[in-house]
Backbone as CSV, one residue per row, in Angstrom:
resi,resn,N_x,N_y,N_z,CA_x,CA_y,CA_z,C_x,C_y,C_z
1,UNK,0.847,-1.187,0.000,0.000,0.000,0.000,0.891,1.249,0.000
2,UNK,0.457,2.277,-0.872,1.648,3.316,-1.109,0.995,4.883,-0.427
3,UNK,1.763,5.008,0.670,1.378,6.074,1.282,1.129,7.514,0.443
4,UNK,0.192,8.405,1.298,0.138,9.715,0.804,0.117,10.281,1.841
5,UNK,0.656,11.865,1.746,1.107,12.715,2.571,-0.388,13.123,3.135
6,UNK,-0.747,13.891,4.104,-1.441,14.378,5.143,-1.061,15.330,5.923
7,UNK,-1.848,16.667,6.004,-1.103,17.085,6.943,-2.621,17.290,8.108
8,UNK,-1.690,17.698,9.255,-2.263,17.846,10.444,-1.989,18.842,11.606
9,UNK,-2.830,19.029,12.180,-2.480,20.237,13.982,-3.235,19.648,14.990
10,UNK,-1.893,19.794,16.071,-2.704,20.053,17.021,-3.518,19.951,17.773
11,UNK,-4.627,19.372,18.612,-6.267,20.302,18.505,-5.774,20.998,19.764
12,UNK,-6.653,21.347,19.573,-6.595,22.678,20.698,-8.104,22.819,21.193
13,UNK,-9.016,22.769,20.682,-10.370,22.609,21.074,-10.915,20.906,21.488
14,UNK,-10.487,20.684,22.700,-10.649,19.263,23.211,-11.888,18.598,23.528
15,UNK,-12.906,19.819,24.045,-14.139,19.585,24.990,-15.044,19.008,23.792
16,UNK,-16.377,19.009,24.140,-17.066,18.055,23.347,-17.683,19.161,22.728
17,UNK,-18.327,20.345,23.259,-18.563,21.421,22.147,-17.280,22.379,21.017
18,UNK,-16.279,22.060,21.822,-15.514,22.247,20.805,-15.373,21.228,19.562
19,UNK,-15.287,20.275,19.509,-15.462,19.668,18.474,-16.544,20.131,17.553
20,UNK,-17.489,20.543,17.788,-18.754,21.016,16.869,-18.404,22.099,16.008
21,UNK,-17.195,23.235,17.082,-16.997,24.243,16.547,-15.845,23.940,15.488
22,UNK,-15.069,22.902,15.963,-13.826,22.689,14.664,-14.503,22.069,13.798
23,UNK,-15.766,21.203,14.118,-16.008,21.133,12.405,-16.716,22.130,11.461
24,UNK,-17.436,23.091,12.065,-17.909,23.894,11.849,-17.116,25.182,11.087
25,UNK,-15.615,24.638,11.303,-14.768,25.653,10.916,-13.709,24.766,9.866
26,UNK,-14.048,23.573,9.252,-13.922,22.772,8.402,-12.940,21.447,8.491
27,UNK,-12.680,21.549,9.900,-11.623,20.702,10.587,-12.368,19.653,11.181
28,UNK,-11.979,18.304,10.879,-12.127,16.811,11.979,-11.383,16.474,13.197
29,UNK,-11.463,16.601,14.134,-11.029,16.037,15.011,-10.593,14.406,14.702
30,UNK,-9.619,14.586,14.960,-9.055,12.987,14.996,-7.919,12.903,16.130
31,UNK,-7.347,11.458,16.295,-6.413,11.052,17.271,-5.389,9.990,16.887
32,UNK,-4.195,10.464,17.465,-3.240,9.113,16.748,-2.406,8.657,18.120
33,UNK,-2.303,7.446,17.655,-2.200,6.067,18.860,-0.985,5.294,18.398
34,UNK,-0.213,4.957,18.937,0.808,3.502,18.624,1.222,3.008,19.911
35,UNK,2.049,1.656,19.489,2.550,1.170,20.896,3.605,1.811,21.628
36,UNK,4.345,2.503,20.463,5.668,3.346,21.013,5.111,4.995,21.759
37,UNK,4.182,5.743,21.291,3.716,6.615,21.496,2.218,6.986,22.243
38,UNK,2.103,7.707,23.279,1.331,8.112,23.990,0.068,9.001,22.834
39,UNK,-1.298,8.673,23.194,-2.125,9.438,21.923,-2.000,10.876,22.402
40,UNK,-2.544,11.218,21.299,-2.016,12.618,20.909,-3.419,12.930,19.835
41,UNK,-4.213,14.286,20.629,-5.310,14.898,19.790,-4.767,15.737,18.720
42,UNK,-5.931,15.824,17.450,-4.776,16.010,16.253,-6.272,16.878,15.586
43,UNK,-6.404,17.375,14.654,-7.488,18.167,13.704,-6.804,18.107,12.219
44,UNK,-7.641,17.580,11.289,-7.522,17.475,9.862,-8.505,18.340,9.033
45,UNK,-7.451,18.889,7.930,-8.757,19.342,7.075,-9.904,18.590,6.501
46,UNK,-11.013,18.749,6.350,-12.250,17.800,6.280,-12.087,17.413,4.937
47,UNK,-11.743,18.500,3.987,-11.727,18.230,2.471,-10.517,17.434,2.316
48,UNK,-9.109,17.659,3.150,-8.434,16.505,2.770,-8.759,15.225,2.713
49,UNK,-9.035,15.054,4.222,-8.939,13.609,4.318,-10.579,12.814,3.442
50,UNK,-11.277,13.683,3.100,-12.673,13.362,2.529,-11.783,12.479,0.926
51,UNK,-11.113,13.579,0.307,-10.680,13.989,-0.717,-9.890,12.515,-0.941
52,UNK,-8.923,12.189,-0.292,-7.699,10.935,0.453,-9.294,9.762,0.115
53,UNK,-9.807,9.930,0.967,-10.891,8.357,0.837,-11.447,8.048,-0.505
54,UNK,-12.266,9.368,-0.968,-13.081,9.498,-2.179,-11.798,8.719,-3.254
55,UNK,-10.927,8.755,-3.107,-10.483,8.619,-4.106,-9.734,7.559,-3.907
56,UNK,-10.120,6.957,-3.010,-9.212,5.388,-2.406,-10.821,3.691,-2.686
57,UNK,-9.842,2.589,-2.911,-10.756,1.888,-3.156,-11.544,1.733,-2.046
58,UNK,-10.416,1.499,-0.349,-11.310,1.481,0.402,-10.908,2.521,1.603
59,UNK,-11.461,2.285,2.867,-11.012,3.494,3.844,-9.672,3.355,4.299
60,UNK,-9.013,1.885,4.019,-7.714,1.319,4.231,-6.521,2.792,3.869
61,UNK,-6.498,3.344,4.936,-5.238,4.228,4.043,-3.861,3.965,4.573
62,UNK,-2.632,4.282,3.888,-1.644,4.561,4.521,-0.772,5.908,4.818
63,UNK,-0.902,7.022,5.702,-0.200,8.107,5.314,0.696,8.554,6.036
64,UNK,1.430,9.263,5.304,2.631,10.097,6.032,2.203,11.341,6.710
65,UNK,1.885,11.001,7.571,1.125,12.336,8.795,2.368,13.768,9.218
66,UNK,1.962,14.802,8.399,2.875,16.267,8.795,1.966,16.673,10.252
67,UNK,2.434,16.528,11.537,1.485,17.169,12.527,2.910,18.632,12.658
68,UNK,1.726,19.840,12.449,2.365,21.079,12.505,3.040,21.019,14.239
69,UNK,4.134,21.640,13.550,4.996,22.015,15.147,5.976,20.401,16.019
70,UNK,5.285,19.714,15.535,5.866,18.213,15.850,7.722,18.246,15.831
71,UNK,8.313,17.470,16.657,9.295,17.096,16.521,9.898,16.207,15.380
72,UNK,9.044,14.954,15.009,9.412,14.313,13.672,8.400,14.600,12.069
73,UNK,9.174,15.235,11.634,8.825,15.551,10.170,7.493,15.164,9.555
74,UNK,7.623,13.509,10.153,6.277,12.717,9.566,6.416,11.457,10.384
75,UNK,5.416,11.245,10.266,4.712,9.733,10.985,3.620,8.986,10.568
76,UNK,4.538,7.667,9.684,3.678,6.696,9.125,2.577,6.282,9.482
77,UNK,1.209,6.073,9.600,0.162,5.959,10.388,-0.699,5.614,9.571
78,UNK,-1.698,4.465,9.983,-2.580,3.830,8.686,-4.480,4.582,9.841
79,UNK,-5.208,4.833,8.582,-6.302,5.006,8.831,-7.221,3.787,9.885
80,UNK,-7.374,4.331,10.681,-7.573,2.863,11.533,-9.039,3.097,11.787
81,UNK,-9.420,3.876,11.809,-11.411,4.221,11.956,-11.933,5.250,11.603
82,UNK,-12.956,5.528,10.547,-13.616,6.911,10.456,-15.177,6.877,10.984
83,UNK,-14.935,6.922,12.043,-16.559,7.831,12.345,-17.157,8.933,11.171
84,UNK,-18.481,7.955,11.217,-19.817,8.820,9.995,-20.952,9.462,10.295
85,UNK,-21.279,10.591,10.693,-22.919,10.430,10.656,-23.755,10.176,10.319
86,UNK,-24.792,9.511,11.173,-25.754,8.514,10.754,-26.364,8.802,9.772
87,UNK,-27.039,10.007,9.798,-27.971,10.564,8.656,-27.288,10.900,7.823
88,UNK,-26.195,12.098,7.653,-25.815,12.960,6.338,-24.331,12.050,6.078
89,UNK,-24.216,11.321,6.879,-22.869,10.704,6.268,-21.434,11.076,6.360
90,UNK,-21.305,12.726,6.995,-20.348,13.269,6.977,-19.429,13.067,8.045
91,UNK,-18.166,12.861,7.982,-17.009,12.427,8.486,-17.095,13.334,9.817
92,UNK,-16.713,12.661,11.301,-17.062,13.030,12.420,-15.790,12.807,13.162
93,UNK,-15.202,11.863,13.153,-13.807,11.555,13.593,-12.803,10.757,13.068
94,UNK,-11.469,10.924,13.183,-10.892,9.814,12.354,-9.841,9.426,13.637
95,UNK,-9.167,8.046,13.597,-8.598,7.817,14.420,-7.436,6.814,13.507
96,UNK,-6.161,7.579,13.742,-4.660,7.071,12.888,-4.285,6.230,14.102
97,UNK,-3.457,5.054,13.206,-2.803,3.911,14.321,-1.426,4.362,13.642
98,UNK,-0.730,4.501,14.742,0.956,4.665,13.934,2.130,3.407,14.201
99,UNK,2.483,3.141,12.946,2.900,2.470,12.825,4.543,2.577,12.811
100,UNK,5.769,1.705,12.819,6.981,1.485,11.459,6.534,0.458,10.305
101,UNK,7.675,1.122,9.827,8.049,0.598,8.464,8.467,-0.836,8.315
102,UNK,8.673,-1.559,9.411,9.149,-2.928,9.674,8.199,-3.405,10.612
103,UNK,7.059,-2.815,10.799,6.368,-3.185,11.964,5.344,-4.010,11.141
104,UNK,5.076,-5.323,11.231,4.022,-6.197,10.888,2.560,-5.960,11.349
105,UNK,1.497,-5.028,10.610,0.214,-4.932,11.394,-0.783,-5.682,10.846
106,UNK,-1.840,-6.018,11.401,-3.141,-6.185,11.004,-4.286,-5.849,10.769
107,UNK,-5.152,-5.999,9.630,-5.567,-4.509,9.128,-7.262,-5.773,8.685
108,UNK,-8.736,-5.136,8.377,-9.501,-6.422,7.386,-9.735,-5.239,6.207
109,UNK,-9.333,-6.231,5.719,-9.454,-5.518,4.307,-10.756,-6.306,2.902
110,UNK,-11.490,-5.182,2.158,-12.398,-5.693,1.957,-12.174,-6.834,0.832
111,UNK,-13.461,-7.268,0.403,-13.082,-9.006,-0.939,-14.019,-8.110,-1.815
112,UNK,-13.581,-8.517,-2.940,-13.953,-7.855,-4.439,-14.611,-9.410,-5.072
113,UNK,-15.264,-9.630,-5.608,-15.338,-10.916,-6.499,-15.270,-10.197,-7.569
114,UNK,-14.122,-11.078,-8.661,-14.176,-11.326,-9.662,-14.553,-12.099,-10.604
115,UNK,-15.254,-11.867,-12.226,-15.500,-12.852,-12.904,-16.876,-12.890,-12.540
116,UNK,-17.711,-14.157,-13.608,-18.895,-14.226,-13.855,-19.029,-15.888,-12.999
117,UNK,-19.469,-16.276,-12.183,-19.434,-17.583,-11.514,-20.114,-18.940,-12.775
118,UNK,-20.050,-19.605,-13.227,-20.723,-20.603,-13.878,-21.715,-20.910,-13.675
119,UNK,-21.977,-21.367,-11.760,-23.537,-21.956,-11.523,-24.520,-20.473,-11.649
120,UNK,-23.712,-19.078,-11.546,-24.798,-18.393,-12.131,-24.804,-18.054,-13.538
121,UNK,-23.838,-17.935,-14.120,-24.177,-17.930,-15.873,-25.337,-19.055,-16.176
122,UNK,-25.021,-20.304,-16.018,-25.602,-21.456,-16.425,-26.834,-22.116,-16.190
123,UNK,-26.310,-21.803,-14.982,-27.283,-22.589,-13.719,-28.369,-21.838,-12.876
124,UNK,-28.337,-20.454,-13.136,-29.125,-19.630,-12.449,-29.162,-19.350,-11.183
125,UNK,-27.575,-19.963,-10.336,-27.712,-20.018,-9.017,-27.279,-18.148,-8.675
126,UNK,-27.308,-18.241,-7.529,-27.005,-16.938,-6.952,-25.651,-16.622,-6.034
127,UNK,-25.378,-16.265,-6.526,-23.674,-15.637,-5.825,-24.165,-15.080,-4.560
128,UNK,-23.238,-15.528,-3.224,-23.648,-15.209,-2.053,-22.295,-14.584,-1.609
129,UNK,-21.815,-13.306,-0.962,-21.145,-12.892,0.123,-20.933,-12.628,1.176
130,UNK,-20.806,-14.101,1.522,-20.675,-14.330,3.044,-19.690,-13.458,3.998
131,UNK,-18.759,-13.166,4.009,-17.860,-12.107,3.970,-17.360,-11.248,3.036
132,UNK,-17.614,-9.959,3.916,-17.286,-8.180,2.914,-15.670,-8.537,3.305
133,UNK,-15.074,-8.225,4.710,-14.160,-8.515,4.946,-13.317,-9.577,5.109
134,UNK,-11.884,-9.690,4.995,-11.404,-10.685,6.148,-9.895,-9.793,6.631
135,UNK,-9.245,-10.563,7.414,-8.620,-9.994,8.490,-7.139,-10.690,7.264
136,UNK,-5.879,-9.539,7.432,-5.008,-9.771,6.649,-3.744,-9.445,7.483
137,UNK,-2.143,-10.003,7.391,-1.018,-9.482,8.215,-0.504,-9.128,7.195
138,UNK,0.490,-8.163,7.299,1.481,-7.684,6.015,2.454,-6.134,6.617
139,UNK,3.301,-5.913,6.092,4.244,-4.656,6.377,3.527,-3.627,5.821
140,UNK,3.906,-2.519,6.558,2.335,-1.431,5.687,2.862,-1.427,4.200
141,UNK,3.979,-1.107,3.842,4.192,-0.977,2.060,3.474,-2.410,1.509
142,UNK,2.918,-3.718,1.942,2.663,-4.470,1.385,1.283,-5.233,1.628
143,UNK,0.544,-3.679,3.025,-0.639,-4.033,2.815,-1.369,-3.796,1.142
144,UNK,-2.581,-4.699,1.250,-3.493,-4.510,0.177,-4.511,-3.557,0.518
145,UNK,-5.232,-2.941,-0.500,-6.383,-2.383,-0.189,-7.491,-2.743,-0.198
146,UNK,-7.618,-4.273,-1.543,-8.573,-4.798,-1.665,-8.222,-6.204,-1.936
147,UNK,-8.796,-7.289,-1.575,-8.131,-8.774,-1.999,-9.470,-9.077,-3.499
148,UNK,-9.023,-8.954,-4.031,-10.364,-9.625,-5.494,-9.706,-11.093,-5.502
149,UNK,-10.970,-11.456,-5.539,-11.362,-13.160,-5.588,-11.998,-13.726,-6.944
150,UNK,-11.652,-14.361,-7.820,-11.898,-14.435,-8.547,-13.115,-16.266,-8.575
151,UNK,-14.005,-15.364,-8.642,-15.285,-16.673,-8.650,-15.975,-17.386,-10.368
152,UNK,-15.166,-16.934,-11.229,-15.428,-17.622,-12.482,-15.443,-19.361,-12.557
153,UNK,-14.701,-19.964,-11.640,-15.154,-21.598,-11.961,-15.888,-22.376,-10.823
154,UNK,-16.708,-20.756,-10.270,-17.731,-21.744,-8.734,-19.186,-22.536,-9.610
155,UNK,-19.302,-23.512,-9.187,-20.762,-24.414,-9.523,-21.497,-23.924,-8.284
156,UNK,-22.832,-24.464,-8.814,-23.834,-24.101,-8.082,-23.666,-25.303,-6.548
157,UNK,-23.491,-24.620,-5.824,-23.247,-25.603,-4.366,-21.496,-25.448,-3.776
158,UNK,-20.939,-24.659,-4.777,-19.833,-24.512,-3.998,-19.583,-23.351,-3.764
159,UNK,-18.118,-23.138,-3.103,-17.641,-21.763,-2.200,-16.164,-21.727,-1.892
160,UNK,-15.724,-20.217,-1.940,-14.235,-20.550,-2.194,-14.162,-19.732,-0.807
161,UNK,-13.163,-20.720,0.554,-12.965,-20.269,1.971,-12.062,-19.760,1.907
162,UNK,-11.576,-19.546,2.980,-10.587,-18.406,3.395,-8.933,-18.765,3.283
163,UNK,-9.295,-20.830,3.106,-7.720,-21.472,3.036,-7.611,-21.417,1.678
164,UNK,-8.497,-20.707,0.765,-8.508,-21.085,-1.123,-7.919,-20.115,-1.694
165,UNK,-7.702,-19.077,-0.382,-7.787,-17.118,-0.948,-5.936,-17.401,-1.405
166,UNK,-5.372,-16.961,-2.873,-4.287,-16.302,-2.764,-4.034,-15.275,-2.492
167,UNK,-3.200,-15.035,-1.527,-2.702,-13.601,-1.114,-1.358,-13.278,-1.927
168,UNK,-1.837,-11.879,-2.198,-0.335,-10.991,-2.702,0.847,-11.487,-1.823
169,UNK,1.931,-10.948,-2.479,3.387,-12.108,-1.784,3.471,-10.884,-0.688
170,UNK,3.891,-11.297,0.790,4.000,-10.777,1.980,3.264,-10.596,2.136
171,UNK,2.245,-10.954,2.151,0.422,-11.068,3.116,0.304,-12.682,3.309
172,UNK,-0.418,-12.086,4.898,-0.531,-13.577,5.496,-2.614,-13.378,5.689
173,UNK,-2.967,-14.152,5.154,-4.923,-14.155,5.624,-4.621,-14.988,6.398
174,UNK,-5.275,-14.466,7.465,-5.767,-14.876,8.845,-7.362,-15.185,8.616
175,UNK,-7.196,-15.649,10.033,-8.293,-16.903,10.461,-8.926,-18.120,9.941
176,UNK,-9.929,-18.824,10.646,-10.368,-20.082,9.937,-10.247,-20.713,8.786
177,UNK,-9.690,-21.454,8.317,-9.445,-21.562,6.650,-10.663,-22.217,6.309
178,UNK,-11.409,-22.418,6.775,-12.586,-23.729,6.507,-14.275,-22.721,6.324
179,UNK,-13.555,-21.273,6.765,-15.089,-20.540,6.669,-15.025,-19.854,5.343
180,UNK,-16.533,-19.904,4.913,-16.907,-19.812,3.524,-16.657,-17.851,3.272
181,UNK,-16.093,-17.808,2.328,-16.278,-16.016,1.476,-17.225,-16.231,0.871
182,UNK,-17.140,-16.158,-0.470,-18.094,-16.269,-1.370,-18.229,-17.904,-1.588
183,UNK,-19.932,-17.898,-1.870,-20.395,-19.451,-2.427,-21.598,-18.662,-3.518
184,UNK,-21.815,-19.813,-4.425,-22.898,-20.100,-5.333,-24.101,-20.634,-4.494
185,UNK,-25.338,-20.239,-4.512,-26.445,-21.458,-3.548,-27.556,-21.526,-5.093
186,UNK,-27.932,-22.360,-4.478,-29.467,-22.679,-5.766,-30.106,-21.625,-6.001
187,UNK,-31.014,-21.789,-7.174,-31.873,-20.841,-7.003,-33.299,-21.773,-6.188
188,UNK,-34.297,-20.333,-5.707,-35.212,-20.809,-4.900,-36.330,-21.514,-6.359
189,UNK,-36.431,-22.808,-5.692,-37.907,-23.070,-6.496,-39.106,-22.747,-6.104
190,UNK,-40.342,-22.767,-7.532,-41.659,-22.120,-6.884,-42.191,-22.143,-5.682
191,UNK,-41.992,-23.456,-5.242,-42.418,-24.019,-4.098,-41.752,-23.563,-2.586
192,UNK,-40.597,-23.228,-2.835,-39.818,-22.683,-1.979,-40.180,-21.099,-1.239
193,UNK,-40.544,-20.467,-3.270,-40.955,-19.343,-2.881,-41.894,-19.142,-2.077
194,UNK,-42.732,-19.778,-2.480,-44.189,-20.426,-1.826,-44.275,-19.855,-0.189
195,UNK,-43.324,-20.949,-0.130,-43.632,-21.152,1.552,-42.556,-20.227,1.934
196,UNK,-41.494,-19.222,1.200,-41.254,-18.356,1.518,-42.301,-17.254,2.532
197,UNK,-42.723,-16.865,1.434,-43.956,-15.326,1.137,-44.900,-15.965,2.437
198,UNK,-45.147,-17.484,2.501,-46.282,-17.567,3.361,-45.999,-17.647,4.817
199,UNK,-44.715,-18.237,5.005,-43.653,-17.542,6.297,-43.901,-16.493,6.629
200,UNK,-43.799,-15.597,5.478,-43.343,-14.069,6.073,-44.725,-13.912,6.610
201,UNK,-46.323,-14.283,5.613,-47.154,-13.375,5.623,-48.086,-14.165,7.289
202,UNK,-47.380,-15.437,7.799,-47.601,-15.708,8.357,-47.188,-15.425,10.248
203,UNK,-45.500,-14.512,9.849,-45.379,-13.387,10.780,-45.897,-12.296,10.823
204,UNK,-46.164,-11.466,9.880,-46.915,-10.393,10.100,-48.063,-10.532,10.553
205,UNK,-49.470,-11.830,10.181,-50.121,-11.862,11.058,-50.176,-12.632,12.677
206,UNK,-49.226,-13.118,13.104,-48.958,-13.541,14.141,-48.304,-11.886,15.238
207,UNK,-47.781,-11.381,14.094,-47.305,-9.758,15.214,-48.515,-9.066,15.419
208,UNK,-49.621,-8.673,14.248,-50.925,-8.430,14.496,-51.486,-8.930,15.457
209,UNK,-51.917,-10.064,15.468,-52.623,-10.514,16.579,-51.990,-10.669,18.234
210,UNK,-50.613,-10.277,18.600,-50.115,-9.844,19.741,-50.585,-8.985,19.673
211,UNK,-50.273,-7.856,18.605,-50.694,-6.474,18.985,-51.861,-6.335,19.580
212,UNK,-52.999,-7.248,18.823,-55.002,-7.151,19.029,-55.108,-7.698,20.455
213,UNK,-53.873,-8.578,20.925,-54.282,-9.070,22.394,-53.823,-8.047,23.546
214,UNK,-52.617,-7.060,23.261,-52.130,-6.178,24.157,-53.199,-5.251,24.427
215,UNK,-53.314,-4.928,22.912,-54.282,-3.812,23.066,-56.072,-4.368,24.028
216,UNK,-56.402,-5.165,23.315,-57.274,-6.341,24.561,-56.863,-5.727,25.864
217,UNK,-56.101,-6.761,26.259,-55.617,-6.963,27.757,-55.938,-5.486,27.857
218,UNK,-55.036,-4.184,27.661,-54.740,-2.763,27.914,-56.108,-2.037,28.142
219,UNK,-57.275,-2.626,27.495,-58.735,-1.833,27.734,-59.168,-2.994,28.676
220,UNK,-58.624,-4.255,28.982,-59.563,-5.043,30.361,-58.730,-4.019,31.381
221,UNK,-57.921,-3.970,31.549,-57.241,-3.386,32.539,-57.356,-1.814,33.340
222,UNK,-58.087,-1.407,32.563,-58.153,-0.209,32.667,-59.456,0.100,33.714
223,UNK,-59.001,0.831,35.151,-59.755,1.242,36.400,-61.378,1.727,35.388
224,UNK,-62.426,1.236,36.228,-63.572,1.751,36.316,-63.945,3.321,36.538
225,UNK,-64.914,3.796,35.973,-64.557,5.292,36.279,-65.284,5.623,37.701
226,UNK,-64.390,6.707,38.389,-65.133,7.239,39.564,-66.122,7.990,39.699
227,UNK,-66.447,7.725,41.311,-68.008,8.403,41.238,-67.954,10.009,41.083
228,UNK,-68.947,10.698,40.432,-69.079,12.044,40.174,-69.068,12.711,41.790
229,UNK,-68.835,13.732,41.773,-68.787,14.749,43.179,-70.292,14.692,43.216
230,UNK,-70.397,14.455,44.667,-72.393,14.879,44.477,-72.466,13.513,45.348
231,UNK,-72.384,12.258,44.045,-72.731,10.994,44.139,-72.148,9.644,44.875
232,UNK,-73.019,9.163,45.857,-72.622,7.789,46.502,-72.177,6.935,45.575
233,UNK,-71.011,6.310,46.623,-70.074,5.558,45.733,-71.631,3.853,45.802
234,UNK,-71.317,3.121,44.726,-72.092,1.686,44.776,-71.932,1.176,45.972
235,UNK,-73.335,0.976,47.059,-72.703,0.440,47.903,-72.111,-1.480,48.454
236,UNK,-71.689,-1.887,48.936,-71.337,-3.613,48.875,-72.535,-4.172,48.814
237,UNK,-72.641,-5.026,48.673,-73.315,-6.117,48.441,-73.776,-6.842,49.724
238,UNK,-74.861,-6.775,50.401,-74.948,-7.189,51.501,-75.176,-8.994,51.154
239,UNK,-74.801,-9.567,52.292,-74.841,-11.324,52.520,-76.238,-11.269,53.152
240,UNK,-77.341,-12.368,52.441,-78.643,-12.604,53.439,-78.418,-13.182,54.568
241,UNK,-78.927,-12.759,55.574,-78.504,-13.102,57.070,-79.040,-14.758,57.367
242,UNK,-77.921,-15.569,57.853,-78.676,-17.056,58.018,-79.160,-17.559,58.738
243,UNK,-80.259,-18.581,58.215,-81.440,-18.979,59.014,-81.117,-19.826,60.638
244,UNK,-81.144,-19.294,61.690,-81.211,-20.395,62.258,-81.908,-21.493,62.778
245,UNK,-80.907,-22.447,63.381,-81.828,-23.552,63.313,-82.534,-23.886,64.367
């Protein structure tokens, strides 16, 4: 992965309404972390680092961080999280992991499929992505950004796992080798669909009719109304007095 420059300051506005105001003034708050170094609050221009992603395959970055006033020139540091807002989407925080240049990290980086699969050209099956990510080791110059998998000779019923993946030379894929990325599955038959749709339509009326019983229960439950000002309350019920013998 081939770094790009970045620059950075500072923050100086720490509190939590300050942050509103640095973005407001076109700056992200972000923070950078390593094992050698104590974190350190930092502010980026918004259009840079927007600018840096937009134009990256994925958020995976690697950069050479300028923090103004700093003692070292630059500091290698890979994009390690961007906070989004929920609604408008816009970049809220970023958080750099700093790295060396000899330092082995671990990063998940996303799967691309490549190619047209067979059991779906042919066979009509459906390409499934079981995993967006997987988890990768490598030196930062030799992380990847994206692993593409190439699914052109899957049949319908198979799946290429995580022990099938070639990795670029100096990448190690991690974890399970036996769990599925991408597979081919059947397509659904009529019948399938069938009892699909009648599943579903058979939860929605099963949530209805909780609802018709809450709401039930919620009007049994509900106190009798009280007596008007003025008016005697109902009085008990007297017991007929018993006969003796």
């Amino acid at each position: 992965m081939k770094s790009v420059a970045l620059n950075a300051f500072p923050r100086v506005m720490a509190r939590r309404g300050g942050a509103k105001k640095l973005r407001d003034s076109g700056r992200i708050p972000a923070v950078i972390y390593g094992r050698q170094q104590q974190a350190q609050n930092l502010e980026v221009n918004s259009k840079d680092i927007e600018n840096l992603i937009h134009h990256s395959v994925s958020e995976n970055l690697l950069v050479d961080l300028a923090v103004k006033d700093d003692s070292r020139p630059k500091r290698l540091a890979l994009v390690q999280e961007v906070q989004h807002h929920p609604l408008n989407g816009k970049m809220l925080h970023v958080d750099f992991h700093e790295v060396a240049e000899n330092e082995r990290v671990t990063i998940m980086v996303p799967v691309e499929a490549t190619g047209e699969a067979v059991g779906v050209k042919t066979g009509g099956g459906v390409l499934e992505h079981v995993l967006f990510k997987i988890k990768v080791r490598a030196l930062p110059k030799d992380l990847p950004e994206v692993i593409a998998v190439d699914v052109s000779n899957l049949e319908i019923g198979q799946a290429i796992h995580i022990g099938d993946i070639k990795a670029p030379e100096g990448v190690e894929v991690l974890g399970d080798k036996h769990i599925s990325v991408i597979a081919v599955a059947a397509p659904l038959t009529e019948a399938q669909e069938a009892a699909a749709a009648a599943e579903a339509g058979a939860g929605t009326a099963e949530v209805e009719m909780i609802k018709e019983k809450k709401e039930e229960g919620a009007e049994a439950g509900k106190a009798a109304p009280a007596a008007k000002a003025g008016e005697k309350a109902p009085a008990a019920e007297k017991k007929a007095p018993e006969k003796k013998k």
